[in-house]
PDB file of N, CA and C in Angstrom:
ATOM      1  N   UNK A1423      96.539  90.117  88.958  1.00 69.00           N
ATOM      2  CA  UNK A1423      96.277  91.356  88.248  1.00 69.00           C
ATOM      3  C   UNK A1423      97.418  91.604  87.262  1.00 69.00           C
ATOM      4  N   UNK A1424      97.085  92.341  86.173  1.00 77.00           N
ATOM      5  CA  UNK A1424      97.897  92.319  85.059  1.00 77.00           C
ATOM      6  C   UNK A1424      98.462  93.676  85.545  1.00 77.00           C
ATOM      7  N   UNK A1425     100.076  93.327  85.397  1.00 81.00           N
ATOM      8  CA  UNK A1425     100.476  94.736  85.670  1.00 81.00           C
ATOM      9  C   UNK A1425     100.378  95.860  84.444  1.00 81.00           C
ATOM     10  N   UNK A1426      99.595  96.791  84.607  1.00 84.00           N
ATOM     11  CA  UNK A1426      99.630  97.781  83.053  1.00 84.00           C
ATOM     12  C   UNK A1426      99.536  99.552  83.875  1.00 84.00           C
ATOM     13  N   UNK A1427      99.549 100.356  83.079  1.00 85.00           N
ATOM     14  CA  UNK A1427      99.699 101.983  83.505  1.00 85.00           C
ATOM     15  C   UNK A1427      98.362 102.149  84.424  1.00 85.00           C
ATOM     16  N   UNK A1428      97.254 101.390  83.794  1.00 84.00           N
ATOM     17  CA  UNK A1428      95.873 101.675  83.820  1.00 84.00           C
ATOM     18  C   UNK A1428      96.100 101.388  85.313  1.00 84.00           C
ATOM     19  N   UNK A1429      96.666 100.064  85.673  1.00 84.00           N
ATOM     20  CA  UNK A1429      96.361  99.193  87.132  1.00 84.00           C
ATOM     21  C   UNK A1429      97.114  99.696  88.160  1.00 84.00           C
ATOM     22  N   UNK A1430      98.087 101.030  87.565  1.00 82.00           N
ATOM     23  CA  UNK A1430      99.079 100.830  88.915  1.00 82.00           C
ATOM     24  C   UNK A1430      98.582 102.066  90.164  1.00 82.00           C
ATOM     25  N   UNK A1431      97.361 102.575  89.921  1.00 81.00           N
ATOM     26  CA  UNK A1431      96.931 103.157  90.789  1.00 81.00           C
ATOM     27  C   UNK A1431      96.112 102.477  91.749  1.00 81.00           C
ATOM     28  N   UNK A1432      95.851 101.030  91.522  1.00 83.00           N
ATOM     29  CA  UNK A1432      95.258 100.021  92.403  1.00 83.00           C
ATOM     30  C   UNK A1432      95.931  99.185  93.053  1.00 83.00           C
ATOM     31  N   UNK A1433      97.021  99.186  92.909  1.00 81.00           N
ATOM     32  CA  UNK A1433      98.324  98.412  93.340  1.00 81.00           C
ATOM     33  C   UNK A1433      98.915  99.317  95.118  1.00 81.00           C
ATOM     34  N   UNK A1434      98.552  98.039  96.245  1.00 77.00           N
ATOM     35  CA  UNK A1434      98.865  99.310  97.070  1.00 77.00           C
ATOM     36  C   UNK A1434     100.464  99.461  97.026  1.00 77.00           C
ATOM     37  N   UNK A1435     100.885 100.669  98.011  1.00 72.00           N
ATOM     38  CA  UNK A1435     101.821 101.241  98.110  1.00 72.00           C
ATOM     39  C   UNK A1435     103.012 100.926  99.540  1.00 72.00           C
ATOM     40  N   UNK A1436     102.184  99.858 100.678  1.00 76.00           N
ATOM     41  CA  UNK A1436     102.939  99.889 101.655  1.00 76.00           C
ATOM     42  C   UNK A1436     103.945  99.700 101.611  1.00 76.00           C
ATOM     43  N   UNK A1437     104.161  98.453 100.981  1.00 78.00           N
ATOM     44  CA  UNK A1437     105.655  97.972 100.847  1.00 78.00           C
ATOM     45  C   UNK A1437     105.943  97.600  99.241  1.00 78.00           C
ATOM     46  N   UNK A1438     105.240  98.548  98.221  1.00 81.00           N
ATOM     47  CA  UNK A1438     105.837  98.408  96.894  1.00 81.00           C
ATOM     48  C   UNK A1438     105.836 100.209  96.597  1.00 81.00           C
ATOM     49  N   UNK A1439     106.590 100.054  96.047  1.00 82.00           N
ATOM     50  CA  UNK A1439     106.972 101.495  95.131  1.00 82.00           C
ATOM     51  C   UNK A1439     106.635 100.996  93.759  1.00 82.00           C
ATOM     52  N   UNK A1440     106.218 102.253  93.373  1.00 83.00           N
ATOM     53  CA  UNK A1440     105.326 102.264  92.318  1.00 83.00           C
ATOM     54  C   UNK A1440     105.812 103.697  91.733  1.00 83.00           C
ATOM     55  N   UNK A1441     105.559 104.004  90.329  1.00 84.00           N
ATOM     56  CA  UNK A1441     106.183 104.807  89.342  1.00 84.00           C
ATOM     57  C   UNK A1441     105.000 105.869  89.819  1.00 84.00           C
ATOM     58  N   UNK A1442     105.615 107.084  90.118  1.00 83.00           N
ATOM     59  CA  UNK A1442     104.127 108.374  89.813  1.00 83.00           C
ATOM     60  C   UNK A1442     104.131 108.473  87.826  1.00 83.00           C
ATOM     61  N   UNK A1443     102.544 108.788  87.880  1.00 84.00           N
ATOM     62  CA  UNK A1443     102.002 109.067  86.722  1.00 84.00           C
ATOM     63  C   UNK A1443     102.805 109.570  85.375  1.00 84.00           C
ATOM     64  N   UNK A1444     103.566 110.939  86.194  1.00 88.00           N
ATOM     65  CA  UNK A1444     104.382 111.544  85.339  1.00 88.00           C
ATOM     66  C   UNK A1444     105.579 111.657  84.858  1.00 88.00           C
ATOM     67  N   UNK A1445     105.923 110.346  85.327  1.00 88.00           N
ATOM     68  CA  UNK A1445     107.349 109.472  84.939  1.00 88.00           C
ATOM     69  C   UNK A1445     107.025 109.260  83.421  1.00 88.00           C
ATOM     70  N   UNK A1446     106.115 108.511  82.966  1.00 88.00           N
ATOM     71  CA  UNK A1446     105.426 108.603  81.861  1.00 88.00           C
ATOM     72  C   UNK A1446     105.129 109.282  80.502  1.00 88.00           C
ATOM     73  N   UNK A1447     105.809 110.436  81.327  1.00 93.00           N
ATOM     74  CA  UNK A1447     105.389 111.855  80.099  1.00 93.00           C
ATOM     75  C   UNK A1447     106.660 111.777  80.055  1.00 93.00           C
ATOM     76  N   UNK A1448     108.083 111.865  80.172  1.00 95.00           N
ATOM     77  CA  UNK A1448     109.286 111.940  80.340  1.00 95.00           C
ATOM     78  C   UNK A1448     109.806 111.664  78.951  1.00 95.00           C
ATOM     79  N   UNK A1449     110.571 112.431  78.391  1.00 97.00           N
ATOM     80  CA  UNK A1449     111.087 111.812  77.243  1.00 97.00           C
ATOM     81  C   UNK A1449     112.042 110.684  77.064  1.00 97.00           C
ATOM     82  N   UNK A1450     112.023 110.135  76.170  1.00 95.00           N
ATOM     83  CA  UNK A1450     112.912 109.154  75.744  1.00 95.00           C
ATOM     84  C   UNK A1450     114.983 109.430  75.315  1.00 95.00           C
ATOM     85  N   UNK A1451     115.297 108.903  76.560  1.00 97.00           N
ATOM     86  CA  UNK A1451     116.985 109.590  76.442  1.00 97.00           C
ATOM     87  C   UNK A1451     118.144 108.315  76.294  1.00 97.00           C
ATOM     88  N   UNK A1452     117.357 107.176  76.731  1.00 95.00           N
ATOM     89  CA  UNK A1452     118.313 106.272  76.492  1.00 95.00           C
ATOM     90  C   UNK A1452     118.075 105.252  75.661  1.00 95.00           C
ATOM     91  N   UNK A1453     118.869 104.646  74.888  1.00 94.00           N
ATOM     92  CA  UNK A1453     118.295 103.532  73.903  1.00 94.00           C
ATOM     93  C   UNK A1453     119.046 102.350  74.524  1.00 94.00           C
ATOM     94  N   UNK A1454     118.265 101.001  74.817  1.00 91.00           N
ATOM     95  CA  UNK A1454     118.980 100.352  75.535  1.00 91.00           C
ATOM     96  C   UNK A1454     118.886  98.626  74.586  1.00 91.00           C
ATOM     97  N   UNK A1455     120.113  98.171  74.628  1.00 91.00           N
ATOM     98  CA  UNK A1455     119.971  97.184  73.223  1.00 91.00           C
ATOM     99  C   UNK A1455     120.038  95.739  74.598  1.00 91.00           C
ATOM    100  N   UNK A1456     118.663  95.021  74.346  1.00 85.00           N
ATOM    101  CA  UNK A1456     118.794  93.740  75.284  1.00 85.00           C
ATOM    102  C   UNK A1456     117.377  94.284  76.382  1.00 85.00           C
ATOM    103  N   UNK A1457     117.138  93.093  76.692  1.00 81.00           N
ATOM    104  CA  UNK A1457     115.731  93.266  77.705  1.00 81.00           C
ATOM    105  C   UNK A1457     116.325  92.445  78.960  1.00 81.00           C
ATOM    106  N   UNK A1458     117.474  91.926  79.518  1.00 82.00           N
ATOM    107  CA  UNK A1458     117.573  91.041  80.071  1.00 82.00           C
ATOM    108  C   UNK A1458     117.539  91.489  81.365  1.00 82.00           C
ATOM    109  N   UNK A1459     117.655  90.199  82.739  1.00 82.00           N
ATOM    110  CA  UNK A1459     117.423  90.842  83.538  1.00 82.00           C
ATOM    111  C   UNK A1459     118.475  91.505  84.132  1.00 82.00           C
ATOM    112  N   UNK A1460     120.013  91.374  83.913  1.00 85.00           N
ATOM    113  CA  UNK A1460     120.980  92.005  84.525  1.00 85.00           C
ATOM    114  C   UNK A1460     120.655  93.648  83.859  1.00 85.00           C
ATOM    115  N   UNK A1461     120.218  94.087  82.588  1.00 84.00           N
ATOM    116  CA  UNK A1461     119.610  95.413  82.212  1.00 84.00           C
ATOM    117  C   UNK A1461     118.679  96.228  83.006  1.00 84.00           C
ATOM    118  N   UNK A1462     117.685  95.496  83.693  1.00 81.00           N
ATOM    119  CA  UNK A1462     116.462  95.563  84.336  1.00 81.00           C
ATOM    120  C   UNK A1462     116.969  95.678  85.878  1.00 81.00           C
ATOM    121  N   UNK A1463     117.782  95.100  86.259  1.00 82.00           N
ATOM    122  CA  UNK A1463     118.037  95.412  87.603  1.00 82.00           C
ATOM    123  C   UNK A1463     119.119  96.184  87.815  1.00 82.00           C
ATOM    124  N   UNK A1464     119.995  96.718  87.356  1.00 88.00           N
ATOM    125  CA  UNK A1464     121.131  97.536  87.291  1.00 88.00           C
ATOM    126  C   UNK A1464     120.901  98.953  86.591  1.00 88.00           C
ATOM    127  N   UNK A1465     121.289  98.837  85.361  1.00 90.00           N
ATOM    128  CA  UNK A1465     120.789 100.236  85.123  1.00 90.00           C
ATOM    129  C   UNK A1465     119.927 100.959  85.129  1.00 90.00           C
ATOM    130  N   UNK A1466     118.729 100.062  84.497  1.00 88.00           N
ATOM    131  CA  UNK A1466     117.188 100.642  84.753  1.00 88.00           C
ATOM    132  C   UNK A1466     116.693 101.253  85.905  1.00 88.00           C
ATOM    133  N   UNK A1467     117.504 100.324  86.951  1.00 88.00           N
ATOM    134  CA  UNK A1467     117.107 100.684  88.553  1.00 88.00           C
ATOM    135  C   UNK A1467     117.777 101.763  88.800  1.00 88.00           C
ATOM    136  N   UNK A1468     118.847 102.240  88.453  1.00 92.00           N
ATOM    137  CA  UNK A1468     119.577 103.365  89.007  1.00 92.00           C
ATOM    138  C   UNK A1468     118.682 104.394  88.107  1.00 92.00           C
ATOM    139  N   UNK A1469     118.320 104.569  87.398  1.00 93.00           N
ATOM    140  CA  UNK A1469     117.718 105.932  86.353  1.00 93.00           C
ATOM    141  C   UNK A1469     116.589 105.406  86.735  1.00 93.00           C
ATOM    142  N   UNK A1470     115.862 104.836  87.180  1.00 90.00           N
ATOM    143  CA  UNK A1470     114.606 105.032  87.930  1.00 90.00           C
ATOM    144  C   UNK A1470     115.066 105.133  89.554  1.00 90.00           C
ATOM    145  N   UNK A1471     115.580 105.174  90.256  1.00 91.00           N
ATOM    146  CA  UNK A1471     116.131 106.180  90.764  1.00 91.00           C
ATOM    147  C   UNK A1471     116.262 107.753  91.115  1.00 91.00           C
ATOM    148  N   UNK A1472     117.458 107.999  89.955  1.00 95.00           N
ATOM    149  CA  UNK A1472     117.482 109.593  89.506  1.00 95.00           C
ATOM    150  C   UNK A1472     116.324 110.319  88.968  1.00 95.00           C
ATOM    151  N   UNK A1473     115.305 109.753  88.256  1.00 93.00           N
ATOM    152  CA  UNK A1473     113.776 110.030  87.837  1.00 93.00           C
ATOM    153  C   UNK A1473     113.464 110.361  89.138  1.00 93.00           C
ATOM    154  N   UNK A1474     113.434 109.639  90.205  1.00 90.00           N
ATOM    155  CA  UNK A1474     112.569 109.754  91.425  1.00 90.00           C
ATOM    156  C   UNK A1474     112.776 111.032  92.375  1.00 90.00           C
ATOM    157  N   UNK A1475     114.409 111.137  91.922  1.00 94.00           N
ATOM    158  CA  UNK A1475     115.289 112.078  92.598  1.00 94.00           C
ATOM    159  C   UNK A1475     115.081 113.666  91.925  1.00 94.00           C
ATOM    160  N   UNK A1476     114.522 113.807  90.566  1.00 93.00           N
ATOM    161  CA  UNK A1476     114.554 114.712  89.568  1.00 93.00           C
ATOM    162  C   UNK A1476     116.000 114.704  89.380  1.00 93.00           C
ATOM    163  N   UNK A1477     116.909 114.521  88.792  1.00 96.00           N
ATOM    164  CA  UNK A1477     118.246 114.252  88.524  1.00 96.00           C
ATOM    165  C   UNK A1477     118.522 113.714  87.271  1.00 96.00           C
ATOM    166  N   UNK A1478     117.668 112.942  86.757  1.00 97.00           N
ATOM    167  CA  UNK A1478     117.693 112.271  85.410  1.00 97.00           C
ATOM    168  C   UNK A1478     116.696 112.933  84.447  1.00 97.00           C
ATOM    169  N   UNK A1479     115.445 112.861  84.393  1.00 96.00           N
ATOM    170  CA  UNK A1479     114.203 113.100  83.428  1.00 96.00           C
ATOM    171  C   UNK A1479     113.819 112.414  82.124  1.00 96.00           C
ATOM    172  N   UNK A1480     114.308 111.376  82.556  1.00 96.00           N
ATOM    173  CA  UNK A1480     114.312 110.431  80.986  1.00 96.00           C
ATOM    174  C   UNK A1480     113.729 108.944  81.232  1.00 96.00           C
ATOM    175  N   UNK A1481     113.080 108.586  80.492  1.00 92.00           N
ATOM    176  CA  UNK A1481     112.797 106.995  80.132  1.00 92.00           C
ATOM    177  C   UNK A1481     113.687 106.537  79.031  1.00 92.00           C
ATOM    178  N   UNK A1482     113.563 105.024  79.419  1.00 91.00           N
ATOM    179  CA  UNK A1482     114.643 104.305  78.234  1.00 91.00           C
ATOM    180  C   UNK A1482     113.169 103.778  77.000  1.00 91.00           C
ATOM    181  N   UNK A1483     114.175 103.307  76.261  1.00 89.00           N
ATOM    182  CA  UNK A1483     113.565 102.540  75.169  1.00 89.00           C
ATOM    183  C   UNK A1483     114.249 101.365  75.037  1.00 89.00           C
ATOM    184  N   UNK A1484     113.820 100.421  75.045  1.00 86.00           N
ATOM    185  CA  UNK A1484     114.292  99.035  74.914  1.00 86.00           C
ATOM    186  C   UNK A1484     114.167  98.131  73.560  1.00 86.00           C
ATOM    187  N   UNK A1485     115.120  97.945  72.387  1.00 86.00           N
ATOM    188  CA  UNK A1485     115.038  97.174  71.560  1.00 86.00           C
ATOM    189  C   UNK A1485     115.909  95.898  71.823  1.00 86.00           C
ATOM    190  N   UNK A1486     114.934  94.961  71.565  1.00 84.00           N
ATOM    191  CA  UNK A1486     115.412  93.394  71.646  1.00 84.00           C
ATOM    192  C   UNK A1486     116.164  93.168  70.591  1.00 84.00           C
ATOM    193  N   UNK A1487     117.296  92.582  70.926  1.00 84.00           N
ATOM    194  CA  UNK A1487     118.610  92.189  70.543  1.00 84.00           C
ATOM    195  C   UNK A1487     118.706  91.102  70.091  1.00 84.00           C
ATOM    196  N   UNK A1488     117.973  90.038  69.904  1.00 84.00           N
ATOM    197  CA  UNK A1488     117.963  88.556  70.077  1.00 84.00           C
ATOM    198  C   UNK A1488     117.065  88.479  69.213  1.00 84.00           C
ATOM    199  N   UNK A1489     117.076  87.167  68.596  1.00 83.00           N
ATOM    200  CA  UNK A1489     116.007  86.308  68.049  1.00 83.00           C
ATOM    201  C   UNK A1489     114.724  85.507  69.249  1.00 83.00           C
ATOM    202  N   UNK A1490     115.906  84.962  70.483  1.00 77.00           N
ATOM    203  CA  UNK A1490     114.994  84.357  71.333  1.00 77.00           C
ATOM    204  C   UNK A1490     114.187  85.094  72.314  1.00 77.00           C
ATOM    205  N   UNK A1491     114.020  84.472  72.819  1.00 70.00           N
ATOM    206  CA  UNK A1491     112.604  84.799  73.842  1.00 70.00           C
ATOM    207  C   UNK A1491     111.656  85.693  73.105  1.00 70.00           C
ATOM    208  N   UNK A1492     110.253  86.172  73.960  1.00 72.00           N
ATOM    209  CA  UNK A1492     109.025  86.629  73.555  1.00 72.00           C
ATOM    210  C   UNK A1492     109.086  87.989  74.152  1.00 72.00           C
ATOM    211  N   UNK A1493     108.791  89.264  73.066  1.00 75.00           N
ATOM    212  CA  UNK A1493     108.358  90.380  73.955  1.00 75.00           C
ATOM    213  C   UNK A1493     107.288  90.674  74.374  1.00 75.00           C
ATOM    214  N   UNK A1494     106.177  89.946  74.023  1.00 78.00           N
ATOM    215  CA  UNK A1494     104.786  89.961  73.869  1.00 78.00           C
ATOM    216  C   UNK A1494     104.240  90.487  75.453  1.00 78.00           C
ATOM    217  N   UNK A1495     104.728  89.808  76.707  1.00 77.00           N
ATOM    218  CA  UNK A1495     104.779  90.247  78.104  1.00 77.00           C
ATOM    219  C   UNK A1495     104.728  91.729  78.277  1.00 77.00           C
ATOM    220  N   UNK A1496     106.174  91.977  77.730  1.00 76.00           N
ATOM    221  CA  UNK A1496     106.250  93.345  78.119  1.00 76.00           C
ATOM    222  C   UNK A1496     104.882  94.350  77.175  1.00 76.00           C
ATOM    223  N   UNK A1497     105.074  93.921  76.269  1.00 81.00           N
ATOM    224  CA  UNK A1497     103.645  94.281  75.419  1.00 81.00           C
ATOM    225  C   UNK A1497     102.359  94.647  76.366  1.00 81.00           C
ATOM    226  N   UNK A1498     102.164  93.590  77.033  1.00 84.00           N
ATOM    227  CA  UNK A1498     101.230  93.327  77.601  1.00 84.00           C
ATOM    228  C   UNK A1498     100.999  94.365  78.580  1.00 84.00           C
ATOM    229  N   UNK A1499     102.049  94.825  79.283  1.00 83.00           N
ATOM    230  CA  UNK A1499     102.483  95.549  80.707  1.00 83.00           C
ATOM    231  C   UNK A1499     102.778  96.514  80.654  1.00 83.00           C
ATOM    232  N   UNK A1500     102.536  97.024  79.064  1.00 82.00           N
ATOM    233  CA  UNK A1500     102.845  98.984  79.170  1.00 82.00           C
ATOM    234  C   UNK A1500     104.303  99.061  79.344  1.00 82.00           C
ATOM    235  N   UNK A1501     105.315  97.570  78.924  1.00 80.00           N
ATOM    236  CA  UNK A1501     107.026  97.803  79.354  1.00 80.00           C
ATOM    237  C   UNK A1501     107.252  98.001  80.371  1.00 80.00           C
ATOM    238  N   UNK A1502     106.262  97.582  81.453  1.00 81.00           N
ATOM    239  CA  UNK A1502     106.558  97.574  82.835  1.00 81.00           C
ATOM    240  C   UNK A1502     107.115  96.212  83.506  1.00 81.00           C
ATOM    241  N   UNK A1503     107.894  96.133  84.304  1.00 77.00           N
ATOM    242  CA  UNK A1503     107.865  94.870  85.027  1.00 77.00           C
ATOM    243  C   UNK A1503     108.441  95.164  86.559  1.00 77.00           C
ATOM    244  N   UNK A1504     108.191  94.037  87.409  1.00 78.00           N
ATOM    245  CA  UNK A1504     108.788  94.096  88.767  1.00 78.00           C
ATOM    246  C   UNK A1504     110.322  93.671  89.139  1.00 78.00           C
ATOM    247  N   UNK A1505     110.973  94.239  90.154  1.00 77.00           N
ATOM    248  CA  UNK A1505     111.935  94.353  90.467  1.00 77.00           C
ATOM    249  C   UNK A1505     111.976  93.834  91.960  1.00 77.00           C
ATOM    250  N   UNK A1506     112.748  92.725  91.908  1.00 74.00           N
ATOM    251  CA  UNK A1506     112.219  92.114  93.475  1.00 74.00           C
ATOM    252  C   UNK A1506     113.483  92.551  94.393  1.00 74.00           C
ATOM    253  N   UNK A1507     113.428  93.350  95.399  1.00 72.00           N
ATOM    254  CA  UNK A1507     115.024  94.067  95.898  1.00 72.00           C
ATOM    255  C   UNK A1507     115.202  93.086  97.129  1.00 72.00           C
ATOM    256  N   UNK A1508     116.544  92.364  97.268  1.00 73.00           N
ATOM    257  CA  UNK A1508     116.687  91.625  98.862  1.00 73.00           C
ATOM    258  C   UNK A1508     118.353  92.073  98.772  1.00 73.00           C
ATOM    259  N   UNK A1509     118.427  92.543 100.089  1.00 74.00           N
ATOM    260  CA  UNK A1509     119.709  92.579 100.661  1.00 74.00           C
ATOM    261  C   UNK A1509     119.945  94.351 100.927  1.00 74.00           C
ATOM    262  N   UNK A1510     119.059  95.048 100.521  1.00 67.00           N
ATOM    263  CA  UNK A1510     119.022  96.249 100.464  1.00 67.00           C
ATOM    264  C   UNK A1510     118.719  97.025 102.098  1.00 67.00           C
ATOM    265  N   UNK A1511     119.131  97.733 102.696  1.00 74.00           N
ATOM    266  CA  UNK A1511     118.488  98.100 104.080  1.00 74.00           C
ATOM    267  C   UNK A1511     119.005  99.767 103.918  1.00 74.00           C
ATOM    268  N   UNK A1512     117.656 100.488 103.530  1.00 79.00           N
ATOM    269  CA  UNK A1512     118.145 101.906 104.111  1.00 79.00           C
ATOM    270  C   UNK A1512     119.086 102.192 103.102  1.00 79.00           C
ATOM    271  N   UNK A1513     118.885 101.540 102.186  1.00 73.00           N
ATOM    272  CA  UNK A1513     119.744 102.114 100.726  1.00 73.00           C
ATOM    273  C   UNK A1513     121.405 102.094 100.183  1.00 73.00           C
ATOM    274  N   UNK A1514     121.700 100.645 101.695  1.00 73.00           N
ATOM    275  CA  UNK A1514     122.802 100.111 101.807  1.00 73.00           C
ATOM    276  C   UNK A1514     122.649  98.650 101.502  1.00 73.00           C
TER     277      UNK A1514
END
């Protein structure tokens, strides 16, 4: 299944977390230069986070920095992607 906004209400929930709807409406507060994955798992993750927490209220915007690689993916995915967490227990 293609991950997109449309799909993520079909996506179950046991053991994935998933964005509520109105993360979505959130304005745009951070501009973030690079798509990579140390971006995607570090900061992104902490302000999706504080979003979750009401503490933040903002989405990023992501402009690619590079000539290489393809953004076309994220295109594809509504700028969504997965975050695979190991080593984490109970938020330690």
């Amino acid at each position: 299944m293609l991950l997109t906004k449309f799909n993520l209400k079909n996506i179950g929930t046991t053991n994935v977390s998933v964005p509520a709807e109105n993360l979505f409406d959130l304005p745009e507060k951070v501009l973030q230069f690079g798509t990579g994955v140390l971006l995607r798992g570090l900061p992104d993750y902490f302000i999706d986070k504080a979003n979750r927490k009401g503490i933040f209220n903002g989405r990023i915007v992501v402009v690619k920095s590079t000539e290489g690689g393809d953004a076309a993916a994220f295109d594809k995915q509504d700028g969504l992607y997965t975050l695979c967490m190991r080593g984490l227990v109970n938020g330690k």
